[in-house]
PDB file of C-alpha atoms in Angstrom:
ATOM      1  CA  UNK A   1       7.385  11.675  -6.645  1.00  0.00           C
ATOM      2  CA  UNK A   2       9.473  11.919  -3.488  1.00  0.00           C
ATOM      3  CA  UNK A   3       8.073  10.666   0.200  1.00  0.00           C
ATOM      4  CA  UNK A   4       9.568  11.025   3.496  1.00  0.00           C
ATOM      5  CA  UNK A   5       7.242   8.404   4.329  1.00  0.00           C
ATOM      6  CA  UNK A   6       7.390   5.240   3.339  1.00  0.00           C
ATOM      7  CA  UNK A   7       3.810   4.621   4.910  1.00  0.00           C
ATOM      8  CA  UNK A   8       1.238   5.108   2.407  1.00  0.00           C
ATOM      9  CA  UNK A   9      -2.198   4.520   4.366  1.00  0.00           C
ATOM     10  CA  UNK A  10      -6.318   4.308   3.654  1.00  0.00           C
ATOM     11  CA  UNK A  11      -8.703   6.429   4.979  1.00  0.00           C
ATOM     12  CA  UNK A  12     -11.861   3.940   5.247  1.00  0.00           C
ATOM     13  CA  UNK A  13     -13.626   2.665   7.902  1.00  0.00           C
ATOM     14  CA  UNK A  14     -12.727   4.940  10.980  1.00  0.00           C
ATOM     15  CA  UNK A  15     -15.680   5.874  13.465  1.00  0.00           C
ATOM     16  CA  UNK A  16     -15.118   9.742  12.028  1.00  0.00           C
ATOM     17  CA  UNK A  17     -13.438  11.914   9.879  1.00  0.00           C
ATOM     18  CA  UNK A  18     -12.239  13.345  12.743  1.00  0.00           C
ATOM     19  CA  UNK A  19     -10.551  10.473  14.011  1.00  0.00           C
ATOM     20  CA  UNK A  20      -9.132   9.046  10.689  1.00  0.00           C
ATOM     21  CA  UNK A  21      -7.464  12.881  10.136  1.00  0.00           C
ATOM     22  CA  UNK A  22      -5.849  12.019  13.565  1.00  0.00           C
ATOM     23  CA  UNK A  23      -4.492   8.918  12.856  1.00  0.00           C
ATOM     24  CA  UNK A  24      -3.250  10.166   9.736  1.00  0.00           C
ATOM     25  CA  UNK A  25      -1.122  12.471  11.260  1.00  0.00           C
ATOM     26  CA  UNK A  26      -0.070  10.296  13.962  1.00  0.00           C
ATOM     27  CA  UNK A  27       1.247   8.190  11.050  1.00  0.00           C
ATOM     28  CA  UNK A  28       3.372  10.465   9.180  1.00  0.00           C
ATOM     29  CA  UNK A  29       1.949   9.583   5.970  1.00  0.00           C
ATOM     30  CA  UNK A  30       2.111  11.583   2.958  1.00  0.00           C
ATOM     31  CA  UNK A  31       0.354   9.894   0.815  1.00  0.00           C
ATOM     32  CA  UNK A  32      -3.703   8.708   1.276  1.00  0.00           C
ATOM     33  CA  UNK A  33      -5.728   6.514  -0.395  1.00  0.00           C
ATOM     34  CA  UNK A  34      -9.323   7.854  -1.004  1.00  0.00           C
ATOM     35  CA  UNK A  35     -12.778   6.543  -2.978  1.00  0.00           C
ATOM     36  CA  UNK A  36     -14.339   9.244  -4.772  1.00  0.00           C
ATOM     37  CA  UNK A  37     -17.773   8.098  -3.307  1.00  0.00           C
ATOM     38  CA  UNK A  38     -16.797   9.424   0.041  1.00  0.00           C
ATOM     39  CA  UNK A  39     -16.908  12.762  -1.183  1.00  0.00           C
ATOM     40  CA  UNK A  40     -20.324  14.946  -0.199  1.00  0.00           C
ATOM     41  CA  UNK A  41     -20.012  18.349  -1.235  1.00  0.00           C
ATOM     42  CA  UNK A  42     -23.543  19.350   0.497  1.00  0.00           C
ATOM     43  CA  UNK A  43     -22.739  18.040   3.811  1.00  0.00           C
ATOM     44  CA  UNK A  44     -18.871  19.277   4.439  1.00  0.00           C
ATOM     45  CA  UNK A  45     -18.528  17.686   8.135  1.00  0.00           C
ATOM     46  CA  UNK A  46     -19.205  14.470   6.117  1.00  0.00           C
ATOM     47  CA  UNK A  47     -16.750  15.235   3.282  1.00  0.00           C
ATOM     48  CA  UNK A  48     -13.635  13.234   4.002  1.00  0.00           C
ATOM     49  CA  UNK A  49     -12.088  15.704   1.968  1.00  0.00           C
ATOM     50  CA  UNK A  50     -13.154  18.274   4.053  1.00  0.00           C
ATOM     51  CA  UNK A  51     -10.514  16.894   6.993  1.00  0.00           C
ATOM     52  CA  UNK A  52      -8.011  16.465   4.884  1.00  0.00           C
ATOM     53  CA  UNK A  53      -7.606  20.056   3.442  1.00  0.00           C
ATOM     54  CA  UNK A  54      -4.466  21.999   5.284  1.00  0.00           C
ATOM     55  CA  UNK A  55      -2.932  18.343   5.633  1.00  0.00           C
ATOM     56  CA  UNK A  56       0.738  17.578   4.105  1.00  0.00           C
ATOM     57  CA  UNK A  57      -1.566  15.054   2.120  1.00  0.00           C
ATOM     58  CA  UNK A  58      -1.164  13.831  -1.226  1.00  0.00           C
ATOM     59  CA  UNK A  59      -4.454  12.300  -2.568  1.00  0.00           C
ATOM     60  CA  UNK A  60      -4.086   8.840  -4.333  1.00  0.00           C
ATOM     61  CA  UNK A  61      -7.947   8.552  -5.543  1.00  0.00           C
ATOM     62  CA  UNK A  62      -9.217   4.984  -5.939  1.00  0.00           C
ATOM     63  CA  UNK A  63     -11.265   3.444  -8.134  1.00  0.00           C
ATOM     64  CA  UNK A  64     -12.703   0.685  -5.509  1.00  0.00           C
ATOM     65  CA  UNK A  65     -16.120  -1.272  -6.773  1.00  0.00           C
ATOM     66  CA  UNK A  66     -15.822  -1.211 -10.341  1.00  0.00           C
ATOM     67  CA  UNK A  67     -15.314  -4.369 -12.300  1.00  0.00           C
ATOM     68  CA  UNK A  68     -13.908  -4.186 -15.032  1.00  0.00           C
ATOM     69  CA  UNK A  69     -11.399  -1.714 -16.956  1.00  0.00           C
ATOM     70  CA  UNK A  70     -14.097   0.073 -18.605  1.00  0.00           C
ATOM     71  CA  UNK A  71     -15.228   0.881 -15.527  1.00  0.00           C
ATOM     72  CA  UNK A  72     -12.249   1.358 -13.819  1.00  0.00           C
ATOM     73  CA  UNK A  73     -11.043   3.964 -16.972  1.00  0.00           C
ATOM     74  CA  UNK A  74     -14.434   6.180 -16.090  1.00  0.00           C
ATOM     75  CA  UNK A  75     -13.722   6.168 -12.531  1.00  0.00           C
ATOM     76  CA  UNK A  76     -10.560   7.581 -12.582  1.00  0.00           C
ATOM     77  CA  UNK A  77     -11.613  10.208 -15.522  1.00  0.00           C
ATOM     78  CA  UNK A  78     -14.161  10.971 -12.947  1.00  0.00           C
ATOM     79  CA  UNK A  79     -11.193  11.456 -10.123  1.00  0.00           C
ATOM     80  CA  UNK A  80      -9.157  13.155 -12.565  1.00  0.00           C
ATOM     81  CA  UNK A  81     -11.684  15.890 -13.024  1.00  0.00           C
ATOM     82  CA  UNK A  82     -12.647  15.949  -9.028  1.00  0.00           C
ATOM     83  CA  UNK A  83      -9.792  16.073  -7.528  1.00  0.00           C
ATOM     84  CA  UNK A  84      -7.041  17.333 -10.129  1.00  0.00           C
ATOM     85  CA  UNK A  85      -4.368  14.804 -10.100  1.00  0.00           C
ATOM     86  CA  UNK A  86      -3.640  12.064 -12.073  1.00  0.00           C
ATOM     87  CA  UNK A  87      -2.070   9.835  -9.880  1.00  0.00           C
ATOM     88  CA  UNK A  88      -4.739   6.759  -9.248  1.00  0.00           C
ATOM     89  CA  UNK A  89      -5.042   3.588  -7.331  1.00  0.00           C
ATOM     90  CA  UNK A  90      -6.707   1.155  -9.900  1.00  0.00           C
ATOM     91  CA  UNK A  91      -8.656  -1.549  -8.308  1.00  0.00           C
ATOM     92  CA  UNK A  92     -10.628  -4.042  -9.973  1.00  0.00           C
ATOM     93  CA  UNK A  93     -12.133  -7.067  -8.081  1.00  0.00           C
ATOM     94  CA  UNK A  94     -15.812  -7.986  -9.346  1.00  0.00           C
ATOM     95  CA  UNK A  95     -15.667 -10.717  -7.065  1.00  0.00           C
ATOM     96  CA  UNK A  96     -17.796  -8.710  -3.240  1.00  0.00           C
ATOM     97  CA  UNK A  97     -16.642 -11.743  -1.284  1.00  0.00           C
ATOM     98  CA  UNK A  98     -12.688 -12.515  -1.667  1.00  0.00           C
ATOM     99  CA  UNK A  99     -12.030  -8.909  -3.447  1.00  0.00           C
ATOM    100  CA  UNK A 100      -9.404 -10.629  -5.458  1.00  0.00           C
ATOM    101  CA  UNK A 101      -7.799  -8.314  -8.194  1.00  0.00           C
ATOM    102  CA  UNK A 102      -9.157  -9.583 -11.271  1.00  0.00           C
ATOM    103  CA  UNK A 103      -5.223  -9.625 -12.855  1.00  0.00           C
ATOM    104  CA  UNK A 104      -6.855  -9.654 -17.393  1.00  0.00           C
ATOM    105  CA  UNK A 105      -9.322  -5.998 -16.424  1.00  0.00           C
ATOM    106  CA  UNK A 106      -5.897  -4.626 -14.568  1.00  0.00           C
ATOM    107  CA  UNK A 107      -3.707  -5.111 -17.024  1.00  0.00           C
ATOM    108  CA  UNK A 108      -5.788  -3.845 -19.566  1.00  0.00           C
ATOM    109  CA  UNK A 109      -7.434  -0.814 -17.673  1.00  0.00           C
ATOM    110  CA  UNK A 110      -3.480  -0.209 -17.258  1.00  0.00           C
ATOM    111  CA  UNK A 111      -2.266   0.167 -20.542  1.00  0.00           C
ATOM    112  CA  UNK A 112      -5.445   2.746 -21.420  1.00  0.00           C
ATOM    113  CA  UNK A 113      -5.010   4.394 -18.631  1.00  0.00           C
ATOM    114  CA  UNK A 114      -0.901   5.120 -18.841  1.00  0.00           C
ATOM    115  CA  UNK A 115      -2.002   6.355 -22.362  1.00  0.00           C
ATOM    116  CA  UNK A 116      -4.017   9.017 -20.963  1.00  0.00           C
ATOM    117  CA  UNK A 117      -1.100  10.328 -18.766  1.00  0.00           C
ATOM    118  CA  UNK A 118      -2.374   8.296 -15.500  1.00  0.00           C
ATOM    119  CA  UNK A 119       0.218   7.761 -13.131  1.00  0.00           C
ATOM    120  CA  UNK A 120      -1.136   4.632 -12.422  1.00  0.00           C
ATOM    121  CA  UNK A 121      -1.046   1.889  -8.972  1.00  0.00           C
ATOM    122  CA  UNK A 122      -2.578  -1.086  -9.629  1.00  0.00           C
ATOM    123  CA  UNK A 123      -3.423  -3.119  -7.072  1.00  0.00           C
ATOM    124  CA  UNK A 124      -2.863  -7.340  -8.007  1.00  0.00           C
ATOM    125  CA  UNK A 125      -1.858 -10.665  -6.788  1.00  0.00           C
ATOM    126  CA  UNK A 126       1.597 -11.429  -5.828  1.00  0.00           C
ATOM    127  CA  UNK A 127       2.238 -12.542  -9.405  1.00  0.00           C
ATOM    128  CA  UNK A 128       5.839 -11.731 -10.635  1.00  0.00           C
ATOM    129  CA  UNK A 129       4.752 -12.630 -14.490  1.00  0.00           C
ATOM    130  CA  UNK A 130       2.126 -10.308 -14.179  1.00  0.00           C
ATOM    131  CA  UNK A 131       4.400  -7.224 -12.109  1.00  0.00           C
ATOM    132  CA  UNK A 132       6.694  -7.202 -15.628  1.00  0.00           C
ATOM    133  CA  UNK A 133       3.715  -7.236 -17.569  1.00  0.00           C
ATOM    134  CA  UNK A 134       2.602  -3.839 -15.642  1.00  0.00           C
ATOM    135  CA  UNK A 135       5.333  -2.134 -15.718  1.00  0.00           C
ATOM    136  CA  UNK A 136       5.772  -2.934 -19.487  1.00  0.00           C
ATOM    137  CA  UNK A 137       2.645  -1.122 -20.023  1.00  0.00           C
ATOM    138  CA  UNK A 138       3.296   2.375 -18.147  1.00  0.00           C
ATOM    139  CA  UNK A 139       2.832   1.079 -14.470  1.00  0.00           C
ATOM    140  CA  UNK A 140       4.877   3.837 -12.039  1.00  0.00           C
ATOM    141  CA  UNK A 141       4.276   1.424  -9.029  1.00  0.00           C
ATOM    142  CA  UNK A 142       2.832  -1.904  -8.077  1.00  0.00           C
ATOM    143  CA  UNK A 143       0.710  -3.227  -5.434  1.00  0.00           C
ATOM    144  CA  UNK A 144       1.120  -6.544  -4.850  1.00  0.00           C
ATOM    145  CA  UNK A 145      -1.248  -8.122  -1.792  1.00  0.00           C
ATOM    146  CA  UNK A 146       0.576  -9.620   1.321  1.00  0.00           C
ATOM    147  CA  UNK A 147      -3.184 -11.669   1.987  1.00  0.00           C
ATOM    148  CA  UNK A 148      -6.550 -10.904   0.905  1.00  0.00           C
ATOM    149  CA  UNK A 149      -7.783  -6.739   2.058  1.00  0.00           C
ATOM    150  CA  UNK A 150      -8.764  -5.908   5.447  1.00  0.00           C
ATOM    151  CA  UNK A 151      -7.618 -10.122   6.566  1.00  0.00           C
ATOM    152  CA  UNK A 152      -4.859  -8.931   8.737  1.00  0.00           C
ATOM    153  CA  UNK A 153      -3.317 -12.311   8.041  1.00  0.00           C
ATOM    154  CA  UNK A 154      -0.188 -10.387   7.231  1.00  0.00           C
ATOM    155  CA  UNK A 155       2.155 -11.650   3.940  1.00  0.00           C
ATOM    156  CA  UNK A 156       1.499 -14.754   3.148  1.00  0.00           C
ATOM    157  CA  UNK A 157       2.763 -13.891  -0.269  1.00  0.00           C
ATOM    158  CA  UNK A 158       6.105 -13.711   1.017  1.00  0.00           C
ATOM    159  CA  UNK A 159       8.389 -15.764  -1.220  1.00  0.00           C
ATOM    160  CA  UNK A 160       6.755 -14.010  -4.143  1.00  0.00           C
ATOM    161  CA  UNK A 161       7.187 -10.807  -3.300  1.00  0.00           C
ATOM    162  CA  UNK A 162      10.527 -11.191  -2.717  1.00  0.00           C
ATOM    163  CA  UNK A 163      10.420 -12.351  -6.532  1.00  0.00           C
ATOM    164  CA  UNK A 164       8.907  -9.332  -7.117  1.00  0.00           C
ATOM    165  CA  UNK A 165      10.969  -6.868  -5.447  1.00  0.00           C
ATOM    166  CA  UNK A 166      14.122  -8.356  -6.881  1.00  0.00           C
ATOM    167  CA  UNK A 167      12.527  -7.841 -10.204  1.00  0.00           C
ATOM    168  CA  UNK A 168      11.046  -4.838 -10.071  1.00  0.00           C
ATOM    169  CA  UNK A 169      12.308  -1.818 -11.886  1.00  0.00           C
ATOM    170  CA  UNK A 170       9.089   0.238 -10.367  1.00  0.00           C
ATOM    171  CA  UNK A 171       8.520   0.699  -6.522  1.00  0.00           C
ATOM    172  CA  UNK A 172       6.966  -1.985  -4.858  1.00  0.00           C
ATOM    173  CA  UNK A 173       4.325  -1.438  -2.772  1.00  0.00           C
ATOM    174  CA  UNK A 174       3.361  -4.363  -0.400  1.00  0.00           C
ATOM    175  CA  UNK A 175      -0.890  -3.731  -0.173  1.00  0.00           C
ATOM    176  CA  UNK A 176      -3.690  -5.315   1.698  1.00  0.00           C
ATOM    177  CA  UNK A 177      -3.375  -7.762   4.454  1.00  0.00           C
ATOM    178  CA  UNK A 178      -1.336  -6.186   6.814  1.00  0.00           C
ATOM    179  CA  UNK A 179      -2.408  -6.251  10.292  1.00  0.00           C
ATOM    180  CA  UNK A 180       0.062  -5.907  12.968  1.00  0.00           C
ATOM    181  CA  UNK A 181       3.635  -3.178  12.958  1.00  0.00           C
ATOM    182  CA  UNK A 182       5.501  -6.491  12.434  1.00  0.00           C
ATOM    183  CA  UNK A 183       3.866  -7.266   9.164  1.00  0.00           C
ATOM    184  CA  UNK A 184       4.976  -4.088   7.838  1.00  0.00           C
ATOM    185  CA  UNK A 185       8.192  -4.060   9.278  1.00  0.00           C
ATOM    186  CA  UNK A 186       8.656  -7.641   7.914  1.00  0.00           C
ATOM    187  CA  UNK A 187       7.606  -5.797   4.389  1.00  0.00           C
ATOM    188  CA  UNK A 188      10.103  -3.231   4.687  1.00  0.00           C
ATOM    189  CA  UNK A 189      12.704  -5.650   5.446  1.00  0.00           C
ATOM    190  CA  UNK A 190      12.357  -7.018   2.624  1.00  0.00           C
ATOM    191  CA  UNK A 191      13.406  -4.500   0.450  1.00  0.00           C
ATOM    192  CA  UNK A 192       9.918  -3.115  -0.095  1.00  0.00           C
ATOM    193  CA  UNK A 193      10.158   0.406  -0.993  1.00  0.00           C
ATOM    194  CA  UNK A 194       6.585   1.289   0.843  1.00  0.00           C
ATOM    195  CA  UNK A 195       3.492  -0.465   2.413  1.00  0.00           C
ATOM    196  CA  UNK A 196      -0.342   0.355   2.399  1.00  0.00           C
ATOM    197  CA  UNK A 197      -2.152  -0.098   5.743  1.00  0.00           C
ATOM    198  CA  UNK A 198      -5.592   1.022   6.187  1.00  0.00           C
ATOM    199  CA  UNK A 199      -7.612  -1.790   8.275  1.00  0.00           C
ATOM    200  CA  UNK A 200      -4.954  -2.293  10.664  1.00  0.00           C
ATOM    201  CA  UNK A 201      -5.398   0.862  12.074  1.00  0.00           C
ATOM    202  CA  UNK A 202      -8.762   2.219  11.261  1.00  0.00           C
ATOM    203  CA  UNK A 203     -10.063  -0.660  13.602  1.00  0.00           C
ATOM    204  CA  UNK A 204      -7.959  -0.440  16.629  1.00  0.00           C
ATOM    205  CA  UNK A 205      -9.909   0.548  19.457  1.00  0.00           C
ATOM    206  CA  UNK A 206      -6.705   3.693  19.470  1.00  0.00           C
ATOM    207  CA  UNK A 207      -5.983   4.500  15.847  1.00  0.00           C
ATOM    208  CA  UNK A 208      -3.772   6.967  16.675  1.00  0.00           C
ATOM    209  CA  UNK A 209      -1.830   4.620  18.751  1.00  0.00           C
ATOM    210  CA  UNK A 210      -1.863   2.187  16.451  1.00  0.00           C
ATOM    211  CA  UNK A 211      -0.798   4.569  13.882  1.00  0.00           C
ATOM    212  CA  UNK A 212       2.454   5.733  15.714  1.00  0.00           C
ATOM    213  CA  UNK A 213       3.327   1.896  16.154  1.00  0.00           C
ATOM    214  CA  UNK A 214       3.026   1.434  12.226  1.00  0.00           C
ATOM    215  CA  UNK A 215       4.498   4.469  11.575  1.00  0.00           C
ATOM    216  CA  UNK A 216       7.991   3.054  13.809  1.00  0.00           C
ATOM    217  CA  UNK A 217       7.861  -0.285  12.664  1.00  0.00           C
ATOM    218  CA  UNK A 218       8.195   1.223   8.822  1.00  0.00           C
ATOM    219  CA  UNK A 219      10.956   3.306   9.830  1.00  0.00           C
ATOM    220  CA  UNK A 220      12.796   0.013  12.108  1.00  0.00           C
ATOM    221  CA  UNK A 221      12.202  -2.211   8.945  1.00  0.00           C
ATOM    222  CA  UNK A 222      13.766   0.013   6.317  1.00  0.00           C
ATOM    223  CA  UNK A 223      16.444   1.031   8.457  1.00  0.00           C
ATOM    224  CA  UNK A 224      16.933  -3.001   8.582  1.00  0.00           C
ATOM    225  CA  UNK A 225      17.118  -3.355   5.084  1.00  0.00           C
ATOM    226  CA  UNK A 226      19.852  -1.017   4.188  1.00  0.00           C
ATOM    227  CA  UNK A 227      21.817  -1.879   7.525  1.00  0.00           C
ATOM    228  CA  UNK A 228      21.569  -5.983   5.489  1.00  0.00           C
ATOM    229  CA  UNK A 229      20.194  -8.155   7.792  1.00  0.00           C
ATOM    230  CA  UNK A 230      22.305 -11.518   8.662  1.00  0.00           C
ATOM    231  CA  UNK A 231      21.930 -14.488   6.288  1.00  0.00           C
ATOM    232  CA  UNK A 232      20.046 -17.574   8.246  1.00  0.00           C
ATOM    233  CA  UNK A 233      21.768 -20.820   8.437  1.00  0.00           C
ATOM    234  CA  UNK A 234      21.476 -24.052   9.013  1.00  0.00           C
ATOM    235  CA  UNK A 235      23.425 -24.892  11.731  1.00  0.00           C
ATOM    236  CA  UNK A 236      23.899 -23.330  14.943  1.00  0.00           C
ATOM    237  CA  UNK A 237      27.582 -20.254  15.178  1.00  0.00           C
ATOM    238  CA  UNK A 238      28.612 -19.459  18.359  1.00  0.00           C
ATOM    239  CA  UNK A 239      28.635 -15.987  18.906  1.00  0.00           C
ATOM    240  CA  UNK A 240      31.226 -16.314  20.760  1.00  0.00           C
ATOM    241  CA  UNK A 241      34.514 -18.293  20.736  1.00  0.00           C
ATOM    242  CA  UNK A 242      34.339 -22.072  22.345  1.00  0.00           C
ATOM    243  CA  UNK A 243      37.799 -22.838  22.164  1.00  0.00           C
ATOM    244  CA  UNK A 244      41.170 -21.739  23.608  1.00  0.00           C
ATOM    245  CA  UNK A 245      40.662 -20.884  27.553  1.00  0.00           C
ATOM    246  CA  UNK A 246      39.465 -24.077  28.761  1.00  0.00           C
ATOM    247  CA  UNK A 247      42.669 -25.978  27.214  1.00  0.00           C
ATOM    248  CA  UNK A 248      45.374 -23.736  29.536  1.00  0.00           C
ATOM    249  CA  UNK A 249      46.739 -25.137  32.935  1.00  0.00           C
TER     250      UNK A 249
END
């Protein structure tokens, strides 16, 4: 799988279909998140997938609300046979309030579902024990959270992701969390090969707007990275010399 985007992004909680389809293409994104749930086959202006037909889209269904791998496994046979991919977000938080990855049902719901020729995402803590352990069992990504979904408090995961990304042998994908272009770019910077962002922009008062700014602070960070950004110090380093002029007659 090949992107020219390095912005993955969620299509939840815009005011319409209309608008999120929009912002979506504002943002340059070729790859979307979707829950099968949204889709209503009797009522097509309502069907999300309805918008994004004709799109340079690439559906990543998700398997948000189940608890446990069992669930999680007939979810995404479910989106398998509904939309006709096997590429799937797995997401498993039983906990409504803190929607913390629940990192024992991922792992397993993982290794099932690589079996069965998933191409599987899983979303999970910032764990770098637990990354290894994924991509041991089939995992073609991971999704580690910068700060608890739809927060906004941006990555305050930081020094383990960095863990993480040195580690990785899979693409890293920094989910959940990130709320402002800076977060992302900060991501990207990183070394991160992509970021999701769904709240961030679904809930600006100009989506679209908002999604241009992501979609340039994505770019600005990666470019960043492979420019190498200058190692902090210490101490202050004149940028320029001190010495030599004042000491003449």
């Amino acid at each position: 799988m090949q992107f020219n985007s390095r912005l993955f992004t969620g299509t939840g909680k815009f005011s319409s279909n209309k608008e999120m389809r929009e912002a979506l293409d504002a943002s340059g994104s070729e790859l979307v998140t979707v829950a099968l749930k949204r889709v209503n086959e009797h009522r097509p202006e309502e069907d999300l997938f309805h918008h994004l037909r004709e799109g340079n889209f690439r559906l990543l269904p998700n398997t948000s609300g189940v608890r446990n791998a069992k669930e999680a496994i007939f979810a995404a046979q479910l989106a398998r046979e509904a939309l006709q991919t096997d590429l799937l977000k797995l997401e498993i938080h039983p906990d409504p309030k803190y929607l913390m990855p629940d990192a024992v049902e991922t792992l397993k719901a993982t290794e099932e579902l690589a079996k069965m020729g998933f191409k599987v995402f899983p979303y999970i803590h910032a764990d770098p024990v637990l990354c290894k352990r994924l991509e041991d069992a089939g995992a073609v990504a991971v999704m580690p959270l910068g700060s608890p979904i739809g927060s906004n408090l941006g990555l305050k995961t930081f020094d383990f992701l960095k863990i993480i990304i040195e580690q990785s042998r899979v693409p890293v994908v920094v989910d959940a969390g990130i709320g402002a272009p800076s977060h992302a770019a900060q991501a990207m910077e990183m070394g991160a090969d992509a970021v999701l962002v769904n709240t961030a922009i679904a809930a600006s008062p100009d989506p679209v707007r908002m999604a241009k700014a992501f979609k340039m602070a994505v770019e600005a960070g990666r470019m960043a990275y492979e420019a190498k950004l200058a190692q902090p110090v210490q101490h202050a380093v004149a940028s320029s010399p001190l010495t030599g002029f004042l000491d003449e007659d």
